[in-house]
Coordinates of C-alpha atoms in Angstrom, one line a residue:
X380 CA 0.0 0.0 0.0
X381 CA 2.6 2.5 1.0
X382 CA 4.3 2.1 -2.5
X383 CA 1.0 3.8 -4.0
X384 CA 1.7 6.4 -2.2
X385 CA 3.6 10.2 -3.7
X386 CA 7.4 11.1 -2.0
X387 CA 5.7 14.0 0.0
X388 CA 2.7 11.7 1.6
X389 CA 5.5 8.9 2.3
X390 CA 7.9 11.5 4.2
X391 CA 5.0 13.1 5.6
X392 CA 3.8 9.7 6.8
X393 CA 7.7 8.7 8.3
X394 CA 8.0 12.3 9.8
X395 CA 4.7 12.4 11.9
X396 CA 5.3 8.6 13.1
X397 CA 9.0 9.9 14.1
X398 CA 7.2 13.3 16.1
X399 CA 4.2 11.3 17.6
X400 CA 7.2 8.3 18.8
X401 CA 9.3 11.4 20.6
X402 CA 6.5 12.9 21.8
X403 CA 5.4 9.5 23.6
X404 CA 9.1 9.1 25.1
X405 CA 9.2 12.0 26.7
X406 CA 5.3 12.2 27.7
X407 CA 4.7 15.4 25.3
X408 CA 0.7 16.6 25.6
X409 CA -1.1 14.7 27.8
X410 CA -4.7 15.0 26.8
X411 CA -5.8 12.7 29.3
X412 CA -8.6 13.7 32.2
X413 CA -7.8 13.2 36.2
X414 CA -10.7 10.4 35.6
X415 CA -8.7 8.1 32.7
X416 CA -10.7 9.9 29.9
X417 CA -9.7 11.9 26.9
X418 CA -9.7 15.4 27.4
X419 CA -10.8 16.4 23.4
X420 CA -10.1 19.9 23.7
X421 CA -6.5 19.1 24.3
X422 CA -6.3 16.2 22.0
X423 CA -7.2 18.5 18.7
X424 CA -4.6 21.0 19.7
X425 CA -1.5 18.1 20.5
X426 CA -3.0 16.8 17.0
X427 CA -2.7 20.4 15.2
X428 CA 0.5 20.3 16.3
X429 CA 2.1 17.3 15.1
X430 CA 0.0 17.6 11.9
X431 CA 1.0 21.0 10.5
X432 CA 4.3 20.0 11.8
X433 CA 4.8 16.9 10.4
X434 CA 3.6 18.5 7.0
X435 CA 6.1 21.6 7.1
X436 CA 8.5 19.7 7.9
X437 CA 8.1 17.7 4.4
X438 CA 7.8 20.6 2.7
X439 CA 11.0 22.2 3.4
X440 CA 12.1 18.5 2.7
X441 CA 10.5 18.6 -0.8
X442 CA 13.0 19.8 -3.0
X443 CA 15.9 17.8 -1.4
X444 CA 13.9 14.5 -1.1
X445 CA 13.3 15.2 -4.7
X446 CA 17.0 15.5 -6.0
X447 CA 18.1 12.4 -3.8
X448 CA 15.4 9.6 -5.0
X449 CA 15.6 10.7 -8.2
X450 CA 19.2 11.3 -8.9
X451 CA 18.9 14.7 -10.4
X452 CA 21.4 16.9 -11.6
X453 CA 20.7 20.4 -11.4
X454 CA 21.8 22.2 -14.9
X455 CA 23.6 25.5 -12.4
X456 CA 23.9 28.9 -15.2
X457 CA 27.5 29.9 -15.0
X458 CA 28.4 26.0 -14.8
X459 CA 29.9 24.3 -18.5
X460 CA 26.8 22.8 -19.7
X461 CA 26.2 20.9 -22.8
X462 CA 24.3 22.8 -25.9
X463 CA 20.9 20.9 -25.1
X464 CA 21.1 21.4 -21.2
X465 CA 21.5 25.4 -22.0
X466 CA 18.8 25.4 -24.1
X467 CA 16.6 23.6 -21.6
X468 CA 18.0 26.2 -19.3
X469 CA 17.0 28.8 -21.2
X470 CA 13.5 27.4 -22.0
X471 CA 12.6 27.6 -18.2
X472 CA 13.7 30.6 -17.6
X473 CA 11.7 32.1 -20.6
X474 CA 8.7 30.5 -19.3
X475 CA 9.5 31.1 -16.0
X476 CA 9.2 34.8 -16.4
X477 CA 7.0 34.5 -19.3
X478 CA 4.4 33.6 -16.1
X479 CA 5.8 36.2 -13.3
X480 CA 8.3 34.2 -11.4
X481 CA 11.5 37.3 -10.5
X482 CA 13.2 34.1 -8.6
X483 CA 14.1 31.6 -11.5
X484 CA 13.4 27.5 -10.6
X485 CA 16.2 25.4 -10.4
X486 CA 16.3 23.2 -13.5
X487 CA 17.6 19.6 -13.4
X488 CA 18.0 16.2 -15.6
X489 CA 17.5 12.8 -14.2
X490 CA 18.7 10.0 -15.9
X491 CA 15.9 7.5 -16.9
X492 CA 14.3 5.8 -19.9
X493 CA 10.5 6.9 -18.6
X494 CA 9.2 9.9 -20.5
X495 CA 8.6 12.2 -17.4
X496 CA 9.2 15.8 -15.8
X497 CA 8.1 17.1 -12.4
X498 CA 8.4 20.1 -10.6
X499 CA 8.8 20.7 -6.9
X500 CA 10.1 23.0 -3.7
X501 CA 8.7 24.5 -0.6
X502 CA 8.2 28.1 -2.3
X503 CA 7.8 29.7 -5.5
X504 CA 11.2 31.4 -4.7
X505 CA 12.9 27.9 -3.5
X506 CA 11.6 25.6 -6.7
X507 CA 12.6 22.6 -8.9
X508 CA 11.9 21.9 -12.4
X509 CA 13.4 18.2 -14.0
X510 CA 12.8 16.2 -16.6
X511 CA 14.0 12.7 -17.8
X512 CA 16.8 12.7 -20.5
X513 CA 14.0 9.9 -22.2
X514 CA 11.6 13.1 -22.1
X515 CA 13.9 15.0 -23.4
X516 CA 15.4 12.2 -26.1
X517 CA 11.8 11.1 -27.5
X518 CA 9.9 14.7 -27.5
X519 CA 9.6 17.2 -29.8
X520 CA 10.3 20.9 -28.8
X521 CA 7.0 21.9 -28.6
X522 CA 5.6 19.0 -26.3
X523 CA 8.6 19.7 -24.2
X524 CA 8.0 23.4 -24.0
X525 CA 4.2 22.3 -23.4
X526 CA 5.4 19.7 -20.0
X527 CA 7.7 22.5 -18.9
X528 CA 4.8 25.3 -19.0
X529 CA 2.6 22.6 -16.8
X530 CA 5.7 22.1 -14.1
X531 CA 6.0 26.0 -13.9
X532 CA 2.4 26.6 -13.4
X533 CA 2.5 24.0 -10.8
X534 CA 4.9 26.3 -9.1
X535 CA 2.8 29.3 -9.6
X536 CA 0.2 28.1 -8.4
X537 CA 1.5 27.4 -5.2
X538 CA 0.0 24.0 -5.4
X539 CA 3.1 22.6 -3.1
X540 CA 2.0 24.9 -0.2
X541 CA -2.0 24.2 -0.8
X542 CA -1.3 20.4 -0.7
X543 CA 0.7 21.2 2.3
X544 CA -2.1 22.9 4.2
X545 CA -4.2 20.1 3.2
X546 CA -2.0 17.6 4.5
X547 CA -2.0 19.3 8.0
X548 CA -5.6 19.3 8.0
X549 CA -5.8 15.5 7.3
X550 CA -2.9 14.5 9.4
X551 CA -4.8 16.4 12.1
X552 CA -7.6 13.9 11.9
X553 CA -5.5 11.1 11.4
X554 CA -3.5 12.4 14.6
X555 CA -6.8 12.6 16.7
X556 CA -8.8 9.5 15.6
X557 CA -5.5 7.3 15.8
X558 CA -5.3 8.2 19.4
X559 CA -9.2 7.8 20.3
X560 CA -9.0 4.4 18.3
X561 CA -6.3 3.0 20.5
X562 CA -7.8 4.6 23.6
X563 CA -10.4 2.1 22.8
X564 CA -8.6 -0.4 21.9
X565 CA -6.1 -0.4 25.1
X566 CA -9.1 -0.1 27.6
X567 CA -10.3 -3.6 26.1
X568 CA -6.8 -5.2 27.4
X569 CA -7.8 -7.0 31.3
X570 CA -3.9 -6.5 32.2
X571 CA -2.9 -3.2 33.3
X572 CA 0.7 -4.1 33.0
X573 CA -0.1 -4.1 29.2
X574 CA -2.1 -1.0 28.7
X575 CA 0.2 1.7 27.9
X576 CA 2.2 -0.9 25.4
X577 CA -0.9 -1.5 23.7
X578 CA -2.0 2.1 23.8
X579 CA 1.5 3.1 22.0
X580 CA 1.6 0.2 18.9
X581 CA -1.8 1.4 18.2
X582 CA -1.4 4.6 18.8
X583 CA 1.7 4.2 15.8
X584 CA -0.7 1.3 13.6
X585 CA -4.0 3.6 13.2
X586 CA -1.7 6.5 12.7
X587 CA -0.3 5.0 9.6
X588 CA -3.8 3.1 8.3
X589 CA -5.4 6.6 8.9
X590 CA -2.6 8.3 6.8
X591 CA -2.9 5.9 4.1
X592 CA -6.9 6.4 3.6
X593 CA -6.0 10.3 4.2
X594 CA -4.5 9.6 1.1
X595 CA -7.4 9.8 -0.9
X596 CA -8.3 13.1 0.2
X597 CA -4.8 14.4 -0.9
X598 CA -4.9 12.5 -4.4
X599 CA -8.5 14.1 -5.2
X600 CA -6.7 17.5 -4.7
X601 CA -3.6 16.5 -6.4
X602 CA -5.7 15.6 -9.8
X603 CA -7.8 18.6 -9.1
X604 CA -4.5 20.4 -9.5
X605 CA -3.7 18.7 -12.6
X606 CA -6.2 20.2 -14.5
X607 CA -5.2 23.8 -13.3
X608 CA -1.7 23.5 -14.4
X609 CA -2.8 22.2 -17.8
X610 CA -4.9 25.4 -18.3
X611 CA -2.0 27.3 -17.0
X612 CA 0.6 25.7 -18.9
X613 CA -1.5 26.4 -21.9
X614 CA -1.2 29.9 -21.2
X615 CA 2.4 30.0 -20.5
X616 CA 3.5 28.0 -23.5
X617 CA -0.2 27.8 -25.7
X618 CA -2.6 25.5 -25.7
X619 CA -1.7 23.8 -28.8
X620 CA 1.7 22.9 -27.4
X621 CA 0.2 21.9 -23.7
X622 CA -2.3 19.8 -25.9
X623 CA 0.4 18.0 -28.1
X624 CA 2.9 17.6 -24.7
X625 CA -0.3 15.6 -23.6
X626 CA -1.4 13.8 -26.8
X627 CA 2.6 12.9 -26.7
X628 CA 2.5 11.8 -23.1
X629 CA -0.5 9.3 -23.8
X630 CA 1.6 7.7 -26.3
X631 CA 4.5 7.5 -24.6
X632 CA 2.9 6.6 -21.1
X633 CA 3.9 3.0 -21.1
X634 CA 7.6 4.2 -20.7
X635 CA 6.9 6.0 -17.4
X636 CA 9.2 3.4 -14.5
X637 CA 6.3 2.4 -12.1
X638 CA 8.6 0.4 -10.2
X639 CA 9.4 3.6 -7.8
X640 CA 5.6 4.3 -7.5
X641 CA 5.9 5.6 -4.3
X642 CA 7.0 8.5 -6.5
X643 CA 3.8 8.7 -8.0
X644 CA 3.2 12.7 -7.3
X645 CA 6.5 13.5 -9.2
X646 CA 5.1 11.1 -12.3
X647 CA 2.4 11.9 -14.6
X648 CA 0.5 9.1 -14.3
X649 CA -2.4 6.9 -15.9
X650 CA -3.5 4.3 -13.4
X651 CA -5.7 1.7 -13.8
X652 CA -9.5 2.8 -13.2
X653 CA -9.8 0.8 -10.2
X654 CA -6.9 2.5 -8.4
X655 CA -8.1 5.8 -9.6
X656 CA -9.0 7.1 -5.7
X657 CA -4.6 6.7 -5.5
X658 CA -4.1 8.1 -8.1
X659 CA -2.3 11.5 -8.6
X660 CA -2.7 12.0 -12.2
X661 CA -6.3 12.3 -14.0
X662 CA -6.8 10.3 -17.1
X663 CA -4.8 12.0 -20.2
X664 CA -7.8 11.7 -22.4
X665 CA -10.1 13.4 -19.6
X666 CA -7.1 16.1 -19.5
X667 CA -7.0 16.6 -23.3
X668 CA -10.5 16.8 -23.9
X669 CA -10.9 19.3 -21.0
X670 CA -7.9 21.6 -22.2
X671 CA -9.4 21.3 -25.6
X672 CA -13.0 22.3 -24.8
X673 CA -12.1 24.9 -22.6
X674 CA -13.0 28.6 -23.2
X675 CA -9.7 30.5 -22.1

């Protein structure tokens, strides 16, 4: 299940585990009455707490996480760069500013067969754009100019720091209803002795089955967003190119790797129909016919 699940929802998942463990070491925020009850009140507040943490936290994480799983090397202006790594410099940038952004994205080249790009980073000022060198071997210059308009409207959009907000919200819940669960669950065991062991494995397992079926909350947003960086990448670039970087995706999309899909928000995607609630990519025909039928 995990390996369904995007690089920021996985980090997420592994930092809030790591905050709600130290937290239980050192008996951080007791929400528990003088009568052995739950004091709710308290419990939503420890639970903001370690939720908006935990999502900050892989946030400022993003960009970095990024680089390291998918071995990217960032193209640096100034550096001695190839005549096709300048030019893809150069193409970013253009678009870059073509949409607003005064603090140019970091542009990088990961080495991989799969005909991908993504685009990343905590801030609109503190971004990453990469793409596959098979993106960049099998497309044309307009698709590629059409996928790189998508990644930057992704970054103006501020869809990193949305999703971000919206994973603090979610891993509030999970936070609180993890806890009330294995309340439950730990005043079922007879021996006292056992209780507080009890209370903490569960505390960590409904954490963690919570997260995963949080998930779907986040995906649904993350394909809502989809369709917002098509339209926008269609305005950066023109929607003729955004629709032929997308008519070239959908052939292409059996060479996206799957076997790192817990990568998945990095990767546009085409999942099977029946893992469509996990997915974070719409279908590319939905996405086509919707950037072609649009009125802007």
């Amino acid at each position: 299940m995990f390996k369904r699940i995007m690089l920021f929802l996985l980090t997420n998942i592994l930092v809030i585990t790591t905050i709600s463990i130290i937290f239980s070491v050192f008996g951080i925020g007791n929400y528990r009455t003088a009568a052995g009850g739950i004091d709710f009140v308290q419990l939503l507040i420890f639970s903001a707490v370690i939720g908006f943490t935990g999502s900050l936290i892989s946030l400022a994480m993003s960009r970095w996480m990024a680089k390291r799983a998918m071995g990217v090397r960032v193209l640096k202006p100034g550096s001695q760069m190839t005549g096709r790594e300048q030019a893809l410099v150069d193409i970013v940038h253009r678009i870059a500013r073509t949409a607003g952004m005064t603090h140019m994205p970091e542009v990088g080249i990961y080495d991989s067969p799969e005909v991908n790009a993504f685009a990343t980073g905590p801030s609109k000022r503190s971004s990453l754009v990469a793409l596959s060198t098979g993106l960049l071997e099998r497309m044309d210059q307009d698709a590629i100019e059409g996928v790189i308009a998508h990644e930057i409207a992704h970054i103006t959009n501020g869809d990193m720091v949305t999703m971000t907000l919206l994973q603090g919200v979610v891993n509030t819940f999970v936070v609180f209803l993890s806890r009330i669960a294995a309340f439950i669950v730990s005043n079922l065991v007879k021996r006292e002795e056992l209780t507080q062991i009890v209370h903490f494995v569960c505390v960590i397992v409904f954490q963690i089955v919570f997260s995963i079926l949080g998930s779907i909350v986040v995906m649904a947003f993350s394909r809502y967003r989809e369709y917002h960086a098509d339209a926008g990448g269609a305005a950066f670039a023109g929607r003729d190119k955004m629709v032929h970087a997308l008519q070239s995706l959908k052939q292409m999309k059996d060479m996206v790797d799957t076997s790192q899909s817990s990568l998945a928000t990095l990767k546009i995607s085409n999942r099977p129909k029946m893992m469509s609630l996990f997915s974070s990519h719409p279908d590319l025909d939905d996405r086509i016919n919707r950037l072609q039928n649009s009125t802007h």
